[in-house]
Amino acid sequence: MWISEDDERPKIARRSRTVRCVMYALFFYPDGIVARVPVPEHTSVTGTFYKNNVLSEVVRHYTVKCPRTGLRGVKLLHDNAPAHLSAVVMEYLQENNINTLPHPPYSPELSPCDFWLNPHIKGYFEGFH
């Protein structure tokens, strides 16, 4: 915008950010969400955070839901995120006899979020501002 030196600069209305985004670490299966762990603001999801917060919530869910079997017979599908492949997480999974399915390096057809989770979350947050 061109203005002369004598004119006052016009005020520009800007929209303030009133709603903060919250990142969640989610574990789900076709019947619903197993674990929903909010990630604190300015926190990275490292192997230690993933093991202590997310996997512990998954184990707690299955020990409550299936007290006799727990995670026996359950296989986790991790993608190839660094937190999932960290030594801390791999050691934890091995110590607790938790099975995982191998995930190819690039496999968009194995992205269940696109087919099941995203529509489920959209429905859950419908009507929220």
PDB file of C-alpha atoms in Angstrom:
ATOM      1  CA  MET A   1       0.000   0.000   0.000  1.00  0.00           C
ATOM      2  CA  TRP A   2       1.353   3.371  -0.964  1.00  0.00           C
ATOM      3  CA  ILE A   3       0.854   6.230   1.465  1.00  0.00           C
ATOM      4  CA  SER A   4       2.325   9.707   1.605  1.00  0.00           C
ATOM      5  CA  GLU A   5       4.784  10.702   4.312  1.00  0.00           C
ATOM      6  CA  ASP A   6       2.153  12.833   6.070  1.00  0.00           C
ATOM      7  CA  ASP A   7      -0.482  10.104   6.253  1.00  0.00           C
ATOM      8  CA  GLU A   8      -0.847   7.824   9.233  1.00  0.00           C
ATOM      9  CA  ARG A   9      -0.184   4.168   8.609  1.00  0.00           C
ATOM     10  CA  PRO A  10      -3.465   2.209   8.532  1.00  0.00           C
ATOM     11  CA  LYS A  11      -4.074  -0.384  11.219  1.00  0.00           C
ATOM     12  CA  ILE A  12      -4.132  -3.986  10.066  1.00  0.00           C
ATOM     13  CA  ALA A  13      -6.469  -6.327  11.844  1.00  0.00           C
ATOM     14  CA  ARG A  14      -4.802  -9.613  12.707  1.00  0.00           C
ATOM     15  CA  ARG A  15      -6.426 -12.677  14.028  1.00  0.00           C
ATOM     16  CA  SER A  16      -5.032 -13.796  17.345  1.00  0.00           C
ATOM     17  CA  ARG A  17      -4.270 -17.429  18.037  1.00  0.00           C
ATOM     18  CA  THR A  18      -6.597 -18.284  20.865  1.00  0.00           C
ATOM     19  CA  VAL A  19      -6.697 -22.024  20.426  1.00  0.00           C
ATOM     20  CA  ARG A  20      -3.564 -24.039  21.013  1.00  0.00           C
ATOM     21  CA  CYS A  21      -2.951 -27.220  19.117  1.00  0.00           C
ATOM     22  CA  VAL A  22      -2.315 -30.325  21.163  1.00  0.00           C
ATOM     23  CA  MET A  23      -0.351 -33.207  19.722  1.00  0.00           C
ATOM     24  CA  TYR A  24      -1.414 -36.704  20.748  1.00  0.00           C
ATOM     25  CA  ALA A  25       0.367 -40.017  20.609  1.00  0.00           C
ATOM     26  CA  LEU A  26      -2.339 -42.529  19.678  1.00  0.00           C
ATOM     27  CA  PHE A  27      -2.577 -46.292  19.708  1.00  0.00           C
ATOM     28  CA  PHE A  28      -5.693 -47.729  18.152  1.00  0.00           C
ATOM     29  CA  TYR A  29      -7.268 -50.868  16.827  1.00  0.00           C
ATOM     30  CA  PRO A  30     -10.347 -51.263  14.619  1.00  0.00           C
ATOM     31  CA  ASP A  31     -12.743 -51.161  17.590  1.00  0.00           C
ATOM     32  CA  GLY A  32     -11.443 -47.886  18.968  1.00  0.00           C
ATOM     33  CA  ILE A  33      -8.610 -46.008  20.565  1.00  0.00           C
ATOM     34  CA  VAL A  34      -6.393 -47.949  22.979  1.00  0.00           C
ATOM     35  CA  ALA A  35      -4.205 -45.116  24.265  1.00  0.00           C
ATOM     36  CA  ARG A  36      -4.464 -41.361  23.808  1.00  0.00           C
ATOM     37  CA  VAL A  37      -1.505 -39.581  25.389  1.00  0.00           C
ATOM     38  CA  PRO A  38      -1.196 -35.790  25.022  1.00  0.00           C
ATOM     39  CA  VAL A  39       2.348 -34.643  24.299  1.00  0.00           C
ATOM     40  CA  PRO A  40       3.273 -31.629  26.461  1.00  0.00           C
ATOM     41  CA  GLU A  41       3.985 -28.411  24.601  1.00  0.00           C
ATOM     42  CA  HIS A  42       7.609 -27.999  23.447  1.00  0.00           C
ATOM     43  CA  THR A  43       8.308 -31.709  24.023  1.00  0.00           C
ATOM     44  CA  SER A  44       9.764 -34.079  21.462  1.00  0.00           C
ATOM     45  CA  VAL A  45       8.565 -37.641  21.249  1.00  0.00           C
ATOM     46  CA  THR A  46      11.764 -39.495  22.022  1.00  0.00           C
ATOM     47  CA  GLY A  47      12.226 -43.181  22.708  1.00  0.00           C
ATOM     48  CA  THR A  48      12.195 -42.531  26.462  1.00  0.00           C
ATOM     49  CA  PHE A  49       8.973 -40.481  26.294  1.00  0.00           C
ATOM     50  CA  TYR A  50       7.375 -43.101  24.071  1.00  0.00           C
ATOM     51  CA  LYS A  51       8.348 -45.972  26.382  1.00  0.00           C
ATOM     52  CA  ASN A  52       7.423 -44.263  29.662  1.00  0.00           C
ATOM     53  CA  ASN A  53       4.192 -42.584  28.603  1.00  0.00           C
ATOM     54  CA  VAL A  54       2.719 -44.226  25.522  1.00  0.00           C
ATOM     55  CA  LEU A  55       3.717 -47.888  25.805  1.00  0.00           C
ATOM     56  CA  SER A  56       2.972 -47.908  29.530  1.00  0.00           C
ATOM     57  CA  GLU A  57      -0.555 -46.660  28.723  1.00  0.00           C
ATOM     58  CA  VAL A  58      -0.979 -49.412  26.106  1.00  0.00           C
ATOM     59  CA  VAL A  59       0.179 -52.070  28.588  1.00  0.00           C
ATOM     60  CA  ARG A  60      -2.174 -50.655  31.255  1.00  0.00           C
ATOM     61  CA  HIS A  61      -5.103 -50.753  28.818  1.00  0.00           C
ATOM     62  CA  TYR A  62      -4.541 -54.406  27.963  1.00  0.00           C
ATOM     63  CA  THR A  63      -3.950 -55.494  31.571  1.00  0.00           C
ATOM     64  CA  VAL A  64      -7.310 -53.932  32.514  1.00  0.00           C
ATOM     65  CA  LYS A  65      -9.183 -55.162  29.431  1.00  0.00           C
ATOM     66  CA  CYS A  66      -7.615 -58.639  29.313  1.00  0.00           C
ATOM     67  CA  PRO A  67      -6.347 -59.415  32.837  1.00  0.00           C
ATOM     68  CA  ARG A  68      -5.541 -63.059  32.057  1.00  0.00           C
ATOM     69  CA  THR A  69      -3.684 -62.591  28.792  1.00  0.00           C
ATOM     70  CA  GLY A  70      -2.537 -58.970  28.760  1.00  0.00           C
ATOM     71  CA  LEU A  71      -0.570 -58.304  25.578  1.00  0.00           C
ATOM     72  CA  ARG A  72      -0.143 -61.985  24.734  1.00  0.00           C
ATOM     73  CA  GLY A  73      -1.350 -62.489  21.176  1.00  0.00           C
ATOM     74  CA  VAL A  74      -1.326 -58.745  20.421  1.00  0.00           C
ATOM     75  CA  LYS A  75       1.077 -57.468  17.781  1.00  0.00           C
ATOM     76  CA  LEU A  76       1.929 -53.791  17.551  1.00  0.00           C
ATOM     77  CA  LEU A  77       2.415 -52.124  14.186  1.00  0.00           C
ATOM     78  CA  HIS A  78       4.946 -49.332  14.548  1.00  0.00           C
ATOM     79  CA  ASP A  79       5.969 -47.184  11.670  1.00  0.00           C
ATOM     80  CA  ASN A  80       9.646 -46.445  11.217  1.00  0.00           C
ATOM     81  CA  ALA A  81       9.704 -43.324  13.400  1.00  0.00           C
ATOM     82  CA  PRO A  82      12.972 -42.833  15.318  1.00  0.00           C
ATOM     83  CA  ALA A  83      11.178 -43.068  18.684  1.00  0.00           C
ATOM     84  CA  HIS A  84       9.714 -46.459  17.749  1.00  0.00           C
ATOM     85  CA  LEU A  85      13.065 -47.853  16.621  1.00  0.00           C
ATOM     86  CA  SER A  86      15.173 -46.491  19.490  1.00  0.00           C
ATOM     87  CA  ALA A  87      17.244 -48.897  21.574  1.00  0.00           C
ATOM     88  CA  VAL A  88      15.268 -48.019  24.725  1.00  0.00           C
ATOM     89  CA  VAL A  89      11.968 -49.017  23.122  1.00  0.00           C
ATOM     90  CA  MET A  90      13.337 -52.161  21.470  1.00  0.00           C
ATOM     91  CA  GLU A  91      14.803 -53.308  24.797  1.00  0.00           C
ATOM     92  CA  TYR A  92      11.490 -52.619  26.584  1.00  0.00           C
ATOM     93  CA  LEU A  93       9.515 -54.572  23.976  1.00  0.00           C
ATOM     94  CA  GLN A  94      11.911 -57.498  24.169  1.00  0.00           C
ATOM     95  CA  GLU A  95      11.929 -57.570  27.996  1.00  0.00           C
ATOM     96  CA  ASN A  96       8.127 -57.629  28.115  1.00  0.00           C
ATOM     97  CA  ASN A  97       7.711 -60.117  25.234  1.00  0.00           C
ATOM     98  CA  ILE A  98       5.686 -57.641  23.182  1.00  0.00           C
ATOM     99  CA  ASN A  99       5.523 -58.600  19.512  1.00  0.00           C
ATOM    100  CA  THR A 100       5.689 -56.088  16.693  1.00  0.00           C
ATOM    101  CA  LEU A 101       4.948 -56.426  13.005  1.00  0.00           C
ATOM    102  CA  PRO A 102       7.670 -55.388  10.585  1.00  0.00           C
ATOM    103  CA  HIS A 103       6.897 -52.219   8.674  1.00  0.00           C
ATOM    104  CA  PRO A 104       8.390 -51.655   5.210  1.00  0.00           C
ATOM    105  CA  PRO A 105      10.357 -48.414   4.749  1.00  0.00           C
ATOM    106  CA  TYR A 106       7.742 -46.825   2.478  1.00  0.00           C
ATOM    107  CA  SER A 107       4.262 -48.231   2.487  1.00  0.00           C
ATOM    108  CA  PRO A 108       1.404 -45.752   2.102  1.00  0.00           C
ATOM    109  CA  GLU A 109      -1.069 -48.630   1.767  1.00  0.00           C
ATOM    110  CA  LEU A 110      -0.226 -49.629   5.360  1.00  0.00           C
ATOM    111  CA  SER A 111      -1.247 -46.263   6.741  1.00  0.00           C
ATOM    112  CA  PRO A 112      -4.352 -47.108   8.788  1.00  0.00           C
ATOM    113  CA  CYS A 113      -4.675 -43.479   9.859  1.00  0.00           C
ATOM    114  CA  ASP A 114      -5.864 -42.546   6.381  1.00  0.00           C
ATOM    115  CA  PHE A 115      -8.603 -45.166   6.321  1.00  0.00           C
ATOM    116  CA  TRP A 116      -9.855 -45.444   9.886  1.00  0.00           C
ATOM    117  CA  LEU A 117      -8.373 -43.015  12.385  1.00  0.00           C
ATOM    118  CA  ASN A 118      -8.724 -39.635  10.654  1.00  0.00           C
ATOM    119  CA  PRO A 119     -12.486 -39.959   9.992  1.00  0.00           C
ATOM    120  CA  HIS A 120     -12.961 -41.233  13.568  1.00  0.00           C
ATOM    121  CA  ILE A 121     -11.137 -38.226  15.030  1.00  0.00           C
ATOM    122  CA  LYS A 122     -13.028 -35.802  12.792  1.00  0.00           C
ATOM    123  CA  GLY A 123     -16.290 -37.249  14.076  1.00  0.00           C
ATOM    124  CA  TYR A 124     -15.089 -37.022  17.686  1.00  0.00           C
ATOM    125  CA  PHE A 125     -14.140 -33.333  17.398  1.00  0.00           C
ATOM    126  CA  GLU A 126     -17.182 -32.308  15.377  1.00  0.00           C
ATOM    127  CA  GLY A 127     -18.762 -29.265  16.945  1.00  0.00           C
ATOM    128  CA  PHE A 128     -15.672 -28.252  18.954  1.00  0.00           C
ATOM    129  CA  HIS A 129     -14.136 -24.835  18.292  1.00  0.00           C
TER     130      HIS A 129
END
